[in-house]
Each structure stands twice: as structure tokens, then as C-alpha cells.
CSV table of C-alpha atoms and ligand atoms in Angstrom, one decimal:
chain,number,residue,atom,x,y,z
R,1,UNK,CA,118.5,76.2,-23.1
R,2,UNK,CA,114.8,77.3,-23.2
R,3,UNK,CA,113.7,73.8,-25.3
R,4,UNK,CA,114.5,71.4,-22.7
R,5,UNK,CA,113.0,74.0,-19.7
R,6,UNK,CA,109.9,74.2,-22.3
R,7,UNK,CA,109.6,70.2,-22.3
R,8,UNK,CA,110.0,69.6,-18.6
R,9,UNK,CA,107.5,72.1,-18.4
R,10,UNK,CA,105.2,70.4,-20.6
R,11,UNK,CA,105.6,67.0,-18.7
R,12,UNK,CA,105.6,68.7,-15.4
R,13,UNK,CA,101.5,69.5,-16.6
R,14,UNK,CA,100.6,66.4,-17.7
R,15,UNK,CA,102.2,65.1,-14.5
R,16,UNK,CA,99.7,67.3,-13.0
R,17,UNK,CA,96.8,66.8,-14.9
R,18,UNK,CA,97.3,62.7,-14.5
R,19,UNK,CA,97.3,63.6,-10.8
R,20,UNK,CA,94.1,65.4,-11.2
R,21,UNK,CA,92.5,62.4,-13.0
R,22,UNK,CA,93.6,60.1,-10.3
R,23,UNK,CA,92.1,62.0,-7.8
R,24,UNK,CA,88.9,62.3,-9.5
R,25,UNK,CA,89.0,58.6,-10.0
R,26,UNK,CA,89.7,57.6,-6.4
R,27,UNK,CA,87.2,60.6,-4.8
R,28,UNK,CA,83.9,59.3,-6.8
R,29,UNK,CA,83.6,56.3,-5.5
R,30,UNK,CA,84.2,57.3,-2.0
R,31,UNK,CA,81.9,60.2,-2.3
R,32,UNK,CA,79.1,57.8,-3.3
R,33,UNK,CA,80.0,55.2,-0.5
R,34,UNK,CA,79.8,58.2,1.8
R,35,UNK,CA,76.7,59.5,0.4
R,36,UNK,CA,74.3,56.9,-1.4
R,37,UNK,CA,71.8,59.2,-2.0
R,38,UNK,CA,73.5,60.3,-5.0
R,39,UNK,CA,73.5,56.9,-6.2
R,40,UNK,CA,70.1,57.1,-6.1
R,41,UNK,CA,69.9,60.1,-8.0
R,42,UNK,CA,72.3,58.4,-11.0
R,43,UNK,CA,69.6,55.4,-11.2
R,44,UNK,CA,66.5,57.7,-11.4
R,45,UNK,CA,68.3,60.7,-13.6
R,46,UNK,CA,64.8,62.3,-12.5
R,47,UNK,CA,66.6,65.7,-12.8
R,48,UNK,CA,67.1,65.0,-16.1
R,49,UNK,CA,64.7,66.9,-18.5
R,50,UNK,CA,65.0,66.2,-22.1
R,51,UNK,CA,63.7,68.3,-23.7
R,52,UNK,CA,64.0,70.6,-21.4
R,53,UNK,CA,61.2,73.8,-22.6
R,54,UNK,CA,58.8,71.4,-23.0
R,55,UNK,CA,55.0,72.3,-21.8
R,56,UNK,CA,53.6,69.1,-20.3
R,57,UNK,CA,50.4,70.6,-20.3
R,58,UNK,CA,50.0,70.8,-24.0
R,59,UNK,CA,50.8,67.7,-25.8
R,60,UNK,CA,50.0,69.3,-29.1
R,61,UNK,CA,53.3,70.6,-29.2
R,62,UNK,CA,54.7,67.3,-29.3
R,63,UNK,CA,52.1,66.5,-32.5
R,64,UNK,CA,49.9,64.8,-30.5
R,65,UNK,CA,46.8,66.7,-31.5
R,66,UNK,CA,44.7,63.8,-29.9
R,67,UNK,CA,46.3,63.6,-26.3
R,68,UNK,CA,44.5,64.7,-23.0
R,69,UNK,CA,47.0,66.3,-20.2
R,70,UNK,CA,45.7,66.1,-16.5
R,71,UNK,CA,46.5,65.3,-13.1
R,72,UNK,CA,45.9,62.4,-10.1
R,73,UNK,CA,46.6,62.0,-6.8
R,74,UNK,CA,47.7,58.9,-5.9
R,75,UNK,CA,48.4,59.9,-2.0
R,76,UNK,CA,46.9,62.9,-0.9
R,77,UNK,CA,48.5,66.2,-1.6
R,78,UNK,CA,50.3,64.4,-4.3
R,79,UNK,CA,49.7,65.1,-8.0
R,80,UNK,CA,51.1,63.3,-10.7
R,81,UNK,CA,50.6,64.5,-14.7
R,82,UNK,CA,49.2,61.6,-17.1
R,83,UNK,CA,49.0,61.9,-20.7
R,84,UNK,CA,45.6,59.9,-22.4
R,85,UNK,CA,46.0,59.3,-26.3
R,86,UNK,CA,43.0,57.9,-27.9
R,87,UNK,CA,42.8,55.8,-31.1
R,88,UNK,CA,44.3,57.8,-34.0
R,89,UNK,CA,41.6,57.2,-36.5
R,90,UNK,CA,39.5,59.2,-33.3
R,91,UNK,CA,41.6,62.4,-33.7
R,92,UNK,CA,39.4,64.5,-35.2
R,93,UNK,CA,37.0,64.1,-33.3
R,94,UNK,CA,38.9,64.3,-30.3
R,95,UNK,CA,39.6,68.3,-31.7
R,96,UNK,CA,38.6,71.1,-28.9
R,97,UNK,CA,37.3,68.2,-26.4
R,98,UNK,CA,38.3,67.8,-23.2
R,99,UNK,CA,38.7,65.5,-20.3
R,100,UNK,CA,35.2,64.6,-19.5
R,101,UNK,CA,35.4,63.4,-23.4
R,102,UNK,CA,38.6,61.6,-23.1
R,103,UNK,CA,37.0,59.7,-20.1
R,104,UNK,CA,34.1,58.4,-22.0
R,105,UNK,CA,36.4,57.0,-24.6
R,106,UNK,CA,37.1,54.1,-22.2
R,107,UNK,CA,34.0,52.5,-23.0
R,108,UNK,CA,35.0,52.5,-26.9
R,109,UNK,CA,35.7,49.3,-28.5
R,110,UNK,CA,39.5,49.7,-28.2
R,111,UNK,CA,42.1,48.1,-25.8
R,112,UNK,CA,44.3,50.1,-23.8
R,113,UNK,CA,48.0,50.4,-22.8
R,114,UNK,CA,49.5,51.3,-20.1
R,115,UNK,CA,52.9,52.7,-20.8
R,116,UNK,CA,55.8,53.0,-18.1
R,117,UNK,CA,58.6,54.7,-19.3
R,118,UNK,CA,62.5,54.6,-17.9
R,119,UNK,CA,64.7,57.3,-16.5
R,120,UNK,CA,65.2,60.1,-17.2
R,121,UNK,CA,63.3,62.9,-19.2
R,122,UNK,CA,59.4,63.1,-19.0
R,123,UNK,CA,56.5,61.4,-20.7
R,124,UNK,CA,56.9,63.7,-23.5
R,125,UNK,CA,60.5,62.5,-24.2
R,126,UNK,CA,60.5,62.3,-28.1
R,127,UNK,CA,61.5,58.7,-28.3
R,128,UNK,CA,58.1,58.1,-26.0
R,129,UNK,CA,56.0,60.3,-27.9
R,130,UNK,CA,57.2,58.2,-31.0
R,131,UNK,CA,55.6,55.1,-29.2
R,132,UNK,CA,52.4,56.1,-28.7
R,133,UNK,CA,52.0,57.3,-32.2
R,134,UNK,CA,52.5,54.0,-33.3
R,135,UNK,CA,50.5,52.5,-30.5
R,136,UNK,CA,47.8,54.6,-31.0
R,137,UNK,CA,47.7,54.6,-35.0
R,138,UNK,CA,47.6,50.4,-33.8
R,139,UNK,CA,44.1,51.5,-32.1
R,140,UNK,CA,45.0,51.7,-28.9
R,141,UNK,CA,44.6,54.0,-26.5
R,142,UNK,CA,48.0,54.7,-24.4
R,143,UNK,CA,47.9,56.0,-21.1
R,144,UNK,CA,51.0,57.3,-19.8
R,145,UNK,CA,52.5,59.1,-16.7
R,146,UNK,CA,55.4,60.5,-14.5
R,147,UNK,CA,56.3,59.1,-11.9
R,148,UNK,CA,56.7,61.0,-8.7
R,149,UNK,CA,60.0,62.9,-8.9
R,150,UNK,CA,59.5,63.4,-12.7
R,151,UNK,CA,58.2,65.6,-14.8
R,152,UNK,CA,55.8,67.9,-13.0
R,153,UNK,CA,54.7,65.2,-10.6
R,154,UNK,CA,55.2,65.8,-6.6
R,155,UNK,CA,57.4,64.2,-4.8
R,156,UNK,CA,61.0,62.2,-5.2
R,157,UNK,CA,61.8,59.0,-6.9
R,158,UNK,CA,61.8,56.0,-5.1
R,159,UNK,CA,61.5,51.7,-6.4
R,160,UNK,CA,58.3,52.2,-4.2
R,161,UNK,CA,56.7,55.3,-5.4
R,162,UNK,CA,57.0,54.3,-9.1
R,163,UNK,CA,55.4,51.1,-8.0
R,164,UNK,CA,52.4,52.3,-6.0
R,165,UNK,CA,52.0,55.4,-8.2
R,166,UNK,CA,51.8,52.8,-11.5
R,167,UNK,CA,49.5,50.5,-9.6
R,168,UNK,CA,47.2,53.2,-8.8
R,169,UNK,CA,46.6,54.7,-12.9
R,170,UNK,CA,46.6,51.0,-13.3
R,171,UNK,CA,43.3,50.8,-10.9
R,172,UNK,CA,42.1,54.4,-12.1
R,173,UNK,CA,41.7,53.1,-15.5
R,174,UNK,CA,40.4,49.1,-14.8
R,175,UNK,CA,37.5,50.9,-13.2
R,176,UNK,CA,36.9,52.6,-16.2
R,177,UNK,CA,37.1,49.7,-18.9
R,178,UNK,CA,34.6,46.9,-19.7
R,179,UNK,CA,35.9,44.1,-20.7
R,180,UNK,CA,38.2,46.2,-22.9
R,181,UNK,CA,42.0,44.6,-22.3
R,182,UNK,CA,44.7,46.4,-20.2
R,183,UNK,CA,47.8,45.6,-21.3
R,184,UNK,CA,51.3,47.1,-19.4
R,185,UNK,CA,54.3,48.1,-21.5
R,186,UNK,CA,57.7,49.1,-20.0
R,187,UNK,CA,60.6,50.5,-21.3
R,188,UNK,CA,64.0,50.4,-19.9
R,189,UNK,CA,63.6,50.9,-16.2
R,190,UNK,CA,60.2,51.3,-16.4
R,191,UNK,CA,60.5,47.3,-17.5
R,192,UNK,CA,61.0,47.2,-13.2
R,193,UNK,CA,58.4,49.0,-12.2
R,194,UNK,CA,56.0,47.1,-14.5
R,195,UNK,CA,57.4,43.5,-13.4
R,196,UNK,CA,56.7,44.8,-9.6
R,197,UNK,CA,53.3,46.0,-10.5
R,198,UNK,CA,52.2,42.6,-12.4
R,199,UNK,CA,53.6,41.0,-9.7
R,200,UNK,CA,51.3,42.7,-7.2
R,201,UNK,CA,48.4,42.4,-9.8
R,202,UNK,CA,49.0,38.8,-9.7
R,203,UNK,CA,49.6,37.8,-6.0
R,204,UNK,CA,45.6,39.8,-5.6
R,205,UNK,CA,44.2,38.0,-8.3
R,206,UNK,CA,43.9,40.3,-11.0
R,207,UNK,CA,46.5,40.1,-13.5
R,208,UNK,CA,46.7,42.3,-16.3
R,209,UNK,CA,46.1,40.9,-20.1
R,210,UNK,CA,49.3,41.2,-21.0
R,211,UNK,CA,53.0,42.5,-20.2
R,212,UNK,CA,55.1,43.9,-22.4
R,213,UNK,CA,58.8,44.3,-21.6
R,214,UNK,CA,61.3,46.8,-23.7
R,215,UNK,CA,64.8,46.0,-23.1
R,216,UNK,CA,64.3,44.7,-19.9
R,217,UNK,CA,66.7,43.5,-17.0
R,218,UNK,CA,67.3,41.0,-14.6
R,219,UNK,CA,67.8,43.4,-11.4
R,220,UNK,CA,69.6,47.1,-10.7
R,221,UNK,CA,72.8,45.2,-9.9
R,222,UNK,CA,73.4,43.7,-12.8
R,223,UNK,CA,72.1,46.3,-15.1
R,224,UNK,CA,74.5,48.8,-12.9
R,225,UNK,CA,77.3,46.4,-13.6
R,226,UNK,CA,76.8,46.9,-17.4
R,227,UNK,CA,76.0,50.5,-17.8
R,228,UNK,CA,78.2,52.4,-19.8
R,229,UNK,CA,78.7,54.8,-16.9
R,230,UNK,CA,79.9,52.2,-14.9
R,231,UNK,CA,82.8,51.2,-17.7
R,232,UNK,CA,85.5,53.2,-16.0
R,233,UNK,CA,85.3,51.8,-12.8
R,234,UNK,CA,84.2,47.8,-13.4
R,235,UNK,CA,87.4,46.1,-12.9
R,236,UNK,CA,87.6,48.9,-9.6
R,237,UNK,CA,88.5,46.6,-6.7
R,238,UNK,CA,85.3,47.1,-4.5
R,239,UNK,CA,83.4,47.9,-7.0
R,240,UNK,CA,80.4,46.6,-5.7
R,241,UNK,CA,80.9,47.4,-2.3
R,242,UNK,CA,81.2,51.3,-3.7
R,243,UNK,CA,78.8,51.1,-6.1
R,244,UNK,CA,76.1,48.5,-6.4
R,245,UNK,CA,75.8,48.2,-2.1
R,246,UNK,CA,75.2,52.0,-2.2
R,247,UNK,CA,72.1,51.4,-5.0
R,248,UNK,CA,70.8,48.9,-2.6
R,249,UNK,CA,71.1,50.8,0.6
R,250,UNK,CA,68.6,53.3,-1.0
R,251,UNK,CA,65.8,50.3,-1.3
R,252,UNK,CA,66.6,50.4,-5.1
R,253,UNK,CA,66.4,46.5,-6.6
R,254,UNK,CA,64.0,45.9,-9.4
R,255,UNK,CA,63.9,42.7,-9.0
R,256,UNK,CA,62.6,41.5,-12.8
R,257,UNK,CA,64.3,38.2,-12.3
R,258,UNK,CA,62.4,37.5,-9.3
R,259,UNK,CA,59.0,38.6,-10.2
R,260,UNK,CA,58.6,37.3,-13.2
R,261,UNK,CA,58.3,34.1,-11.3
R,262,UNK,CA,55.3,35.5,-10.0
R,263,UNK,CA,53.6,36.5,-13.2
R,264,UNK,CA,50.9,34.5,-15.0
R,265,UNK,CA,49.9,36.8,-17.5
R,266,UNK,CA,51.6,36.2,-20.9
R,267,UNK,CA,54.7,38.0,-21.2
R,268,UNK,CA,56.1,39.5,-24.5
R,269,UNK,CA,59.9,40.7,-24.7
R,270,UNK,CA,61.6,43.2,-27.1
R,271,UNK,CA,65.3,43.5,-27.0
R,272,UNK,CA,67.2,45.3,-29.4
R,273,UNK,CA,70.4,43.4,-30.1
R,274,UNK,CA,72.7,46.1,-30.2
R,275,UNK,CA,70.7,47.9,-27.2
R,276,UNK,CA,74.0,50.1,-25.4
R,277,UNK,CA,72.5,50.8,-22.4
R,278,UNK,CA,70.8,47.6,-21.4
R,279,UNK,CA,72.7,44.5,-22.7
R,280,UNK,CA,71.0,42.0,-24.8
R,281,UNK,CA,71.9,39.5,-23.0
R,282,UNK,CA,69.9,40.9,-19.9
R,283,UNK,CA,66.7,40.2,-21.3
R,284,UNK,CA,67.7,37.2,-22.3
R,285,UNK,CA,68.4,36.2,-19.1
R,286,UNK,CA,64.5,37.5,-18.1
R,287,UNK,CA,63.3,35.3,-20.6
R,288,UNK,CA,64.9,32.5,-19.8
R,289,UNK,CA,64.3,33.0,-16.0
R,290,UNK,CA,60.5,33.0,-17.3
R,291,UNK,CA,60.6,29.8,-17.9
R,292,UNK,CA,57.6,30.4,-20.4
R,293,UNK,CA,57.2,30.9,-24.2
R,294,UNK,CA,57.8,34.4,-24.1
R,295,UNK,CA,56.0,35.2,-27.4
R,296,UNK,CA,53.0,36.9,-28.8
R,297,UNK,CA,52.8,37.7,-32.5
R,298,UNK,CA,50.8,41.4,-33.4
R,299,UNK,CA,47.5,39.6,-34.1
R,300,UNK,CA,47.1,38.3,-30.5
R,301,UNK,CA,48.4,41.8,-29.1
O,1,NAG,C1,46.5,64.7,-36.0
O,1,NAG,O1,47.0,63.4,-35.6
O,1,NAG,C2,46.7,62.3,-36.5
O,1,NAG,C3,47.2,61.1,-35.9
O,1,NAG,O2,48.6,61.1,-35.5
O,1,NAG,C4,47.3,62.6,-37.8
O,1,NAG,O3,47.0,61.6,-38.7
O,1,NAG,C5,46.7,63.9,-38.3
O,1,NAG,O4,47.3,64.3,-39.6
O,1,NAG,C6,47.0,65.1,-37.3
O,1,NAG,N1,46.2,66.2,-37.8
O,1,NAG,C7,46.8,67.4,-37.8
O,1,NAG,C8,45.9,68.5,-38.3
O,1,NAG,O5,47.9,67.7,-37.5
O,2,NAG,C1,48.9,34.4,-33.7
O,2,NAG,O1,47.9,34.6,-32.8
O,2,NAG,C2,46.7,34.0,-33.1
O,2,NAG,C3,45.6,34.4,-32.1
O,2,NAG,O2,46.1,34.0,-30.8
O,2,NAG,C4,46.9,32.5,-33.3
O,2,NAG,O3,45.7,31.9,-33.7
O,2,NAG,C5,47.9,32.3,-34.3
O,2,NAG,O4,48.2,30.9,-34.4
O,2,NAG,C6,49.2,33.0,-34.0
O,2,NAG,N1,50.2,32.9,-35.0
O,2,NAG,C7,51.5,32.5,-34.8
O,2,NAG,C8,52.4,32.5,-36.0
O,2,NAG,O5,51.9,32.2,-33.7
């Protein structure tokens, strides 16, 4: 008698727990129509530290014995943390120096990069710090920041802090080069702040030497569409209207696809094939939107 008991038992939980799922399901996307901010939050991933006992302050610990850590304020009252790395055939002589040092290095024979890095983590996520090494051991000198909302910069994330807070390093550091290039280079998300900044750079005259796009996008939507997170709910009647209207009601678009319209730098895309997060075909799609050879081989970079 106790078997069959045991069984219905058994089915009576799973019963329950397939309940429990369902309601899960159905509540997420009404919690995020209801409250978009979170939506927000899910784009940014700002809160997001990896690693998480990292010291900004000392980028040493991250082996980068030739990095300078300090602070600007794009508005007042609001400080963001920037990482210089200088040349790495300068390292040892960038030993016990600080940032007056690191300043004067501007004037150095060597172009710069600008780097703008995605969500989530800080600009001493591993991956990043990888980057600049190469960059640097390339000669270049790699200027990198967080945003507001990241790291231990002020403020919250918004499309339009990232933006002004990129455009003003990108000012900080023109006024300290010669005729030394400035080139931009974003990763990931970051690939939408940079479009929006050349964009701006462009429409007042001044475009950059060169932008560099890692695994870019055409726009939030479609990159939304495509994330893995979003797998579960994509065939979701209403998924847009639960999801992607809820990224735009926060001001969030990065708009690649349109700005790159408005770019006349030269424009170099990377794309890893097999990229999970952002789809290959997505930068496709940038490129071809372009409309211009979208090539630059390492000699001209
Ligand atoms: C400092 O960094 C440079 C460039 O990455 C590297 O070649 C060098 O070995 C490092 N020196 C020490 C003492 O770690
Ligand atoms: C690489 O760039 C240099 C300098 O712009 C150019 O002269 C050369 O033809 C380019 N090579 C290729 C393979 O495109």
C-alpha cells in the first residue's frame, strides 16, 4: 500500500515544483514591465564586481607595474577612477613615479588608446587588464576608465553618463597630445558608448584617428533579443513589449547602427565568430550598415 502513496507523493512535488517554475516564469516579466528600472540594472550589471577584492587604486596587483591610478571630475562633485598605462618598453622607468610623470608621457613619441570597456566588472576586469598588456607591449599608451556607476566612480549608470563621461577623458587627454594619434577602442557595450562618442566627435569637427569596435552591435534591442539571458523568454508572447520597451523606457538605445552613419573616421571591427554573448552576425550587420571598407591591417593601426 505504501508504494503507490510514495509515488503520488512524488508526483504531487513535482506538480508543485512545475507550479513554482510557472510562476517564476510568468512574475519576471511582469515585475520588469512594472518596474523598468531593473531592466536597466540587467543592461549595465554595474553591480557586478569581478573580481570582487580588487584594489583599484593599485594596479600593480593586477601586474601592471607601469599603470597610474587617479581620479577626474567630469561634473562637479563627481569623480570617476582612470587607469594610464604607458608604453611597456617605458616600465622601468615608470618605477616609483607618479602622476605628474605619467602626464608628461603624453608628449612621448607614442600614440594613445582610449579604451571603453562593457558591462559589468571594473577596468581592472582580467580580460581588460589582458588588453592593455598587449596594447601597451604594441607601444601604446591605453587610457582607460569607469564609467559613473562602476567601479569606484560616483554616480549611476546611464546611455548618457557613459557618453559624456567618455567624451570628457576623451578631451582631457586631446589637450594633452601633440599630434600624437588618439584612437577609441570598445568592447562589448562599451562598442555603444564609443559609436555615440565618435559620433559627437564628428558632428563638432574633430573626429578621432580611428575607431575600434570589439564585438559590436547594431542597437540594445537587438542585442537584448540575442542575449543568452533573454533565451528562456524569446518566443514569450509580448516579449518585447515586457522586455525590450522596458530597456527603452530607461533612455537606454545605443544606437551603433545609426551612428555609424555619422562617422568619418576609419572604422576597424573585430568579431569573434563564436562570440556567445554578442552574435557574430551583429557586427556584421554594423559593418555592413557602414557602408565603408571596414578594414585596417596592424601597420596602419
Ligand atoms: C613590468 O611589466 C613589464 C611589461 O608588462 C614586464 O615586461 C616586466 O617584466 C615587469 N617587471 C616586473 C618586475 O614585474
Ligand atoms: C597596410 O597599411 C599600409 C599603410 O597604410 C599600406 O601602405 C598597406 O598597403 C596596407 N597593407 C594592406 C595589406 O592592406
Amino acid at each position: 500500500m505504501g508504494k503507490p502513496f510514495r509515488r503520488l507523493g512524488l508526483a504531487g512535488k513535482l506538480k508543485r515544483l512545475l507550479l513554482w517554475i510557472l510562476v517564476v516564469y510568468i512574475s519576471i516579466p511582469l515585475i520588469i514591465k512594472l518596474c523598468p528600472s531593473i531592466q536597466a540594472k540587467l543592461v549595465f550589471l554595474n553591480f557586478v564586481r569581478i573580481p570582487y577584492f580588487i584594489d583599484l587604486k593599485h594596479p600593480s596587483d593586477q601586474g601592471l607595474n607601469h599603470t597610474c591610478n587617479f581620479y577626474l571630475e567630469p561634473e562637479v562633485g563627481l569623480k570617476i577612477g582612470v587607469w594610464h598605462t604607458v608604453p611597456a618598453q617605458m616600465w622601468k622607468e615608470a618605477q616609483g613615479k607618479e602622476g605628474n610623470w605619467y602626464d608628461s608621457t603624453f608628449s612621448s613619441n607614442h600614440p594613445v588608446i582610449l579604451y571603453l570597456h562593457g558591462n559589468a566588472g571594473t577596468r581592472g576586469g582580467d580580460h581588460r587588464v589582458q588588453l592593455y598588456k598587449v596594447l601597451s607591449s604594441l607601444g601604446y599608451h591605453v587610457v582607460t576608465f569607469d564609467y559613473r556607476g562602476w567601479g569606484d566612480s560616483d554616480g549611476s549608470p546611464s546611455e548618457e553618463g557613459m557618453t559624456s563621461d567618455a567624451l570628457f577623458i576623451y578631451d582631457w587627454l586631446k589637450q594633452r597630445l601633440d599630434k600624437m594619434p588618439l584612437f577609441i577602442w570598445g568592447h562589448s557595450l562599451g562598442t555603444g558608448v564609443a559609436t555615440n562618442l565618435v559620433r559627437r566627435l564628428c558632428d563638432r569637427g574633430s573626429p578621432p584617428d580611428a575607431l575600434i569596435l570589439e564585438s559590436p552591435f547594431t542597437n540594445i534591442r537587438e542585442e537584448a533579443k540575442s542575449h543568452p539571458f533573454s533565451m528562456v523568454y524569446r518566443y514569450l508572447p509580448g516579449f518585447d513589449w515586457f522586455f525590450l520597451d522596458a530597456i527603452t523606457a530607461n533612455n537606454i538605445r545605443f544606437a551603433s547602427d545609426e551612428n555609424v552613419n555619422h562617422i568619418s573616421c576609419p572604422v576597424l571591427i573585430l568579431h569573434a565568430e563564436d562570440d556567445g554573448v554578442v552574435p557574430f552576425h551583429l557586427g556584421k550587420k554594423v559593418q555592413i550598415t557602414t557602408k565603408k571598407q571596414c578594414f585596417m591591417n596592424h601597420s596602419s593601426l
